[in-house]
Amino acid sequence: MNTLRAKYADEIEAILAKYPPEHKRSAVMPLLYLAQREEGYVTAQAMAEIAEILEISITDVASVVGFYSLYYDQPHGRYHIQVCTDLPCALRGAEDFLKALCQALGIGVGQVTPDGLFTVEEVKCIGACHRAPVFQVQGDGEIVFHENQTLETALAVIEALRQKAHQEKEGTA
């Protein structure tokens, strides 16, 4: 079954048109983004189809998914909260921040909140070492950075996202 091709034929063609035919493997990242857009993660079927489209191995596609923190091969919450804990951020309290955030949400790193909205992840370097603790939220087709965070400011961001999701569910957004 060619789900991606069936649903997104025009978008796939537009993506592939940006690359010379002999370098179409370079389209792997935009195709992964396209595949992830609907389900929130890249399914094994989508990886196989991308490999077929680009004439590369499934392993090549899966290695990109595994390397970049932008792609997921398992279901997660609607919002991915990625906390940087690289050394400079750790020196500014990121590890304690991550622990407190997970405790406040009642989950561990990599787990999903009971309402299905949030997954907290530990990542390395999102480019804001001087403003740690820092996290980025991926969801609803965007990535939003939050710098100089405290537990209170982070929980306010999370509550705003929770309210937005609730309003959308109720049809009042």
CSV table of C-alpha atoms in Angstrom, one decimal:
chain,number,residue,atom,x,y,z
A,1,MET,CA,0.0,0.0,0.0
A,2,ASN,CA,1.4,3.4,-1.0
A,3,THR,CA,-0.2,5.6,1.6
A,4,LEU,CA,2.1,8.5,1.3
A,5,ARG,CA,1.9,8.5,-2.5
A,6,ALA,CA,-1.8,8.2,-2.4
A,7,LYS,CA,-2.4,11.0,0.1
A,8,TYR,CA,0.4,13.4,-0.7
A,9,ALA,CA,1.3,12.8,-4.4
A,10,ASP,CA,1.5,16.5,-5.2
A,11,GLU,CA,3.5,17.4,-2.2
A,12,ILE,CA,6.0,14.5,-2.8
A,13,GLU,CA,6.5,15.7,-6.4
A,14,ALA,CA,7.0,19.3,-5.2
A,15,ILE,CA,9.7,18.1,-2.7
A,16,LEU,CA,11.4,15.9,-5.3
A,17,ALA,CA,11.4,18.7,-7.8
A,18,LYS,CA,13.8,20.6,-5.5
A,19,TYR,CA,16.6,18.0,-6.0
A,20,PRO,CA,18.4,16.8,-9.1
A,21,PRO,CA,17.3,13.2,-9.9
A,22,GLU,CA,20.7,11.8,-9.1
A,23,HIS,CA,20.5,13.4,-5.6
A,24,LYS,CA,16.9,12.7,-4.7
A,25,ARG,CA,18.1,10.9,-1.6
A,26,SER,CA,18.6,14.4,-0.2
A,27,ALA,CA,14.8,14.7,0.0
A,28,VAL,CA,14.7,12.2,2.9
A,29,MET,CA,14.2,14.8,5.6
A,30,PRO,CA,11.3,16.7,4.0
A,31,LEU,CA,9.6,13.4,3.2
A,32,LEU,CA,10.0,12.3,6.8
A,33,TYR,CA,8.5,15.5,8.0
A,34,LEU,CA,5.6,15.0,5.6
A,35,ALA,CA,5.1,11.4,6.8
A,36,GLN,CA,5.2,12.4,10.4
A,37,ARG,CA,2.8,15.3,10.0
A,38,GLU,CA,-0.4,13.2,10.1
A,39,GLU,CA,0.4,10.6,12.8
A,40,GLY,CA,2.9,12.5,14.9
A,41,TYR,CA,5.5,9.9,14.2
A,42,VAL,CA,7.0,8.1,11.2
A,43,THR,CA,5.5,4.6,10.8
A,44,ALA,CA,7.5,1.6,9.6
A,45,GLN,CA,5.3,1.6,6.5
A,46,ALA,CA,6.2,5.3,5.8
A,47,MET,CA,9.9,4.6,6.2
A,48,ALA,CA,9.6,1.8,3.7
A,49,GLU,CA,7.7,3.9,1.3
A,50,ILE,CA,10.2,6.8,1.6
A,51,ALA,CA,13.0,4.3,1.0
A,52,GLU,CA,11.3,3.1,-2.2
A,53,ILE,CA,10.6,6.6,-3.5
A,54,LEU,CA,14.2,7.7,-2.9
A,55,GLU,CA,15.7,4.3,-4.0
A,56,ILE,CA,17.6,3.9,-0.7
A,57,SER,CA,17.5,1.3,2.0
A,58,ILE,CA,15.0,1.4,4.8
A,59,THR,CA,18.1,1.4,7.1
A,60,ASP,CA,19.2,4.7,5.6
A,61,VAL,CA,15.8,6.2,6.3
A,62,ALA,CA,15.6,4.8,9.8
A,63,SER,CA,19.1,6.1,10.6
A,64,VAL,CA,17.9,9.7,9.8
A,65,VAL,CA,14.9,9.1,12.1
A,66,GLY,CA,17.1,7.8,14.8
A,67,PHE,CA,19.7,10.6,14.6
A,68,TYR,CA,17.5,13.7,14.5
A,69,SER,CA,15.4,14.7,17.5
A,70,LEU,CA,12.8,16.1,15.1
A,71,TYR,CA,11.6,12.7,14.0
A,72,TYR,CA,9.9,9.9,16.0
A,73,ASP,CA,9.3,6.3,15.3
A,74,GLN,CA,6.9,5.7,18.1
A,75,PRO,CA,3.7,7.5,19.2
A,76,HIS,CA,4.3,10.4,21.6
A,77,GLY,CA,2.2,13.1,23.1
A,78,ARG,CA,0.9,15.9,20.9
A,79,TYR,CA,3.6,18.2,22.2
A,80,HIS,CA,7.2,17.1,22.5
A,81,ILE,CA,9.0,19.1,25.3
A,82,GLN,CA,12.7,18.8,24.6
A,83,VAL,CA,14.9,19.9,27.4
A,84,CYS,CA,18.6,20.4,26.7
A,85,THR,CA,20.9,18.8,29.2
A,86,ASP,CA,24.2,19.2,27.4
A,87,LEU,CA,27.1,20.3,29.6
A,88,PRO,CA,26.7,24.1,29.4
A,89,CYS,CA,23.0,23.7,30.1
A,90,ALA,CA,23.6,21.2,32.9
A,91,LEU,CA,26.0,23.7,34.5
A,92,ARG,CA,23.0,26.2,34.5
A,93,GLY,CA,20.7,23.8,36.2
A,94,ALA,CA,19.1,21.9,33.3
A,95,GLU,CA,19.3,18.5,34.9
A,96,ASP,CA,17.5,19.6,38.0
A,97,PHE,CA,15.0,21.5,35.9
A,98,LEU,CA,14.2,18.4,33.8
A,99,LYS,CA,13.8,16.3,36.9
A,100,ALA,CA,11.4,18.8,38.5
A,101,LEU,CA,9.4,19.2,35.3
A,102,CYS,CA,8.9,15.4,35.0
A,103,GLN,CA,8.0,15.2,38.6
A,104,ALA,CA,5.4,18.0,38.2
A,105,LEU,CA,3.9,16.3,35.2
A,106,GLY,CA,3.9,12.9,36.9
A,107,ILE,CA,5.9,11.2,34.2
A,108,GLY,CA,9.5,10.1,33.4
A,109,VAL,CA,11.7,11.2,30.5
A,110,GLY,CA,10.2,9.6,27.3
A,111,GLN,CA,6.8,9.0,28.8
A,112,VAL,CA,3.5,10.5,27.9
A,113,THR,CA,1.2,12.4,30.2
A,114,PRO,CA,-2.1,10.6,31.0
A,115,ASP,CA,-4.0,13.1,28.9
A,116,GLY,CA,-1.8,12.2,25.9
A,117,LEU,CA,-0.7,15.7,25.3
A,118,PHE,CA,2.9,15.8,26.4
A,119,THR,CA,6.1,13.8,26.1
A,120,VAL,CA,9.2,15.1,27.9
A,121,GLU,CA,12.5,14.4,26.2
A,122,GLU,CA,16.1,15.0,27.1
A,123,VAL,CA,18.1,16.3,24.1
A,124,LYS,CA,21.6,17.6,23.5
A,125,CYS,CA,22.2,21.1,22.4
A,126,ILE,CA,19.4,23.2,20.9
A,127,GLY,CA,21.7,26.2,20.6
A,128,ALA,CA,20.8,28.3,23.7
A,129,CYS,CA,23.4,27.4,26.2
A,130,HIS,CA,23.7,30.9,27.6
A,131,ARG,CA,20.0,31.0,28.4
A,132,ALA,CA,19.6,27.6,30.1
A,133,PRO,CA,17.5,26.1,31.4
A,134,VAL,CA,16.0,25.9,27.9
A,135,PHE,CA,13.5,23.7,26.1
A,136,GLN,CA,11.7,23.6,22.8
A,137,VAL,CA,8.2,22.5,22.2
A,138,GLN,CA,7.4,20.6,19.0
A,139,GLY,CA,3.8,20.3,18.1
A,140,ASP,CA,1.0,21.6,15.8
A,141,GLY,CA,3.6,21.9,13.0
A,142,GLU,CA,5.9,24.3,14.8
A,143,ILE,CA,8.9,24.5,17.1
A,144,VAL,CA,8.9,27.1,19.8
A,145,PHE,CA,11.9,27.8,22.0
A,146,HIS,CA,11.6,28.8,25.7
A,147,GLU,CA,14.7,30.2,27.4
A,148,ASN,CA,15.7,31.2,30.9
A,149,GLN,CA,13.1,28.8,32.3
A,150,THR,CA,12.0,28.0,35.8
A,151,LEU,CA,9.6,25.3,36.7
A,152,GLU,CA,6.8,27.9,37.1
A,153,THR,CA,7.3,29.4,33.7
A,154,ALA,CA,7.5,26.0,32.1
A,155,LEU,CA,4.3,24.9,33.8
A,156,ALA,CA,2.6,28.1,32.5
A,157,VAL,CA,3.6,27.2,29.0
A,158,ILE,CA,2.3,23.7,29.4
A,159,GLU,CA,-0.9,24.9,30.9
A,160,ALA,CA,-1.5,27.3,28.0
A,161,LEU,CA,-0.9,24.4,25.5
A,162,ARG,CA,-3.3,22.2,27.6
A,163,GLN,CA,-6.0,24.9,27.5
A,164,LYS,CA,-5.5,25.3,23.7
A,165,ALA,CA,-5.9,21.6,23.2
A,166,HIS,CA,-9.0,21.5,25.4
A,167,GLN,CA,-10.6,24.4,23.6
A,168,GLU,CA,-9.9,22.8,20.2
A,169,LYS,CA,-11.5,19.6,21.5
A,170,GLU,CA,-14.5,21.5,22.7
A,171,GLY,CA,-14.7,23.4,19.4
A,172,THR,CA,-14.2,26.8,21.1
A,173,ALA,CA,-10.7,27.6,19.7
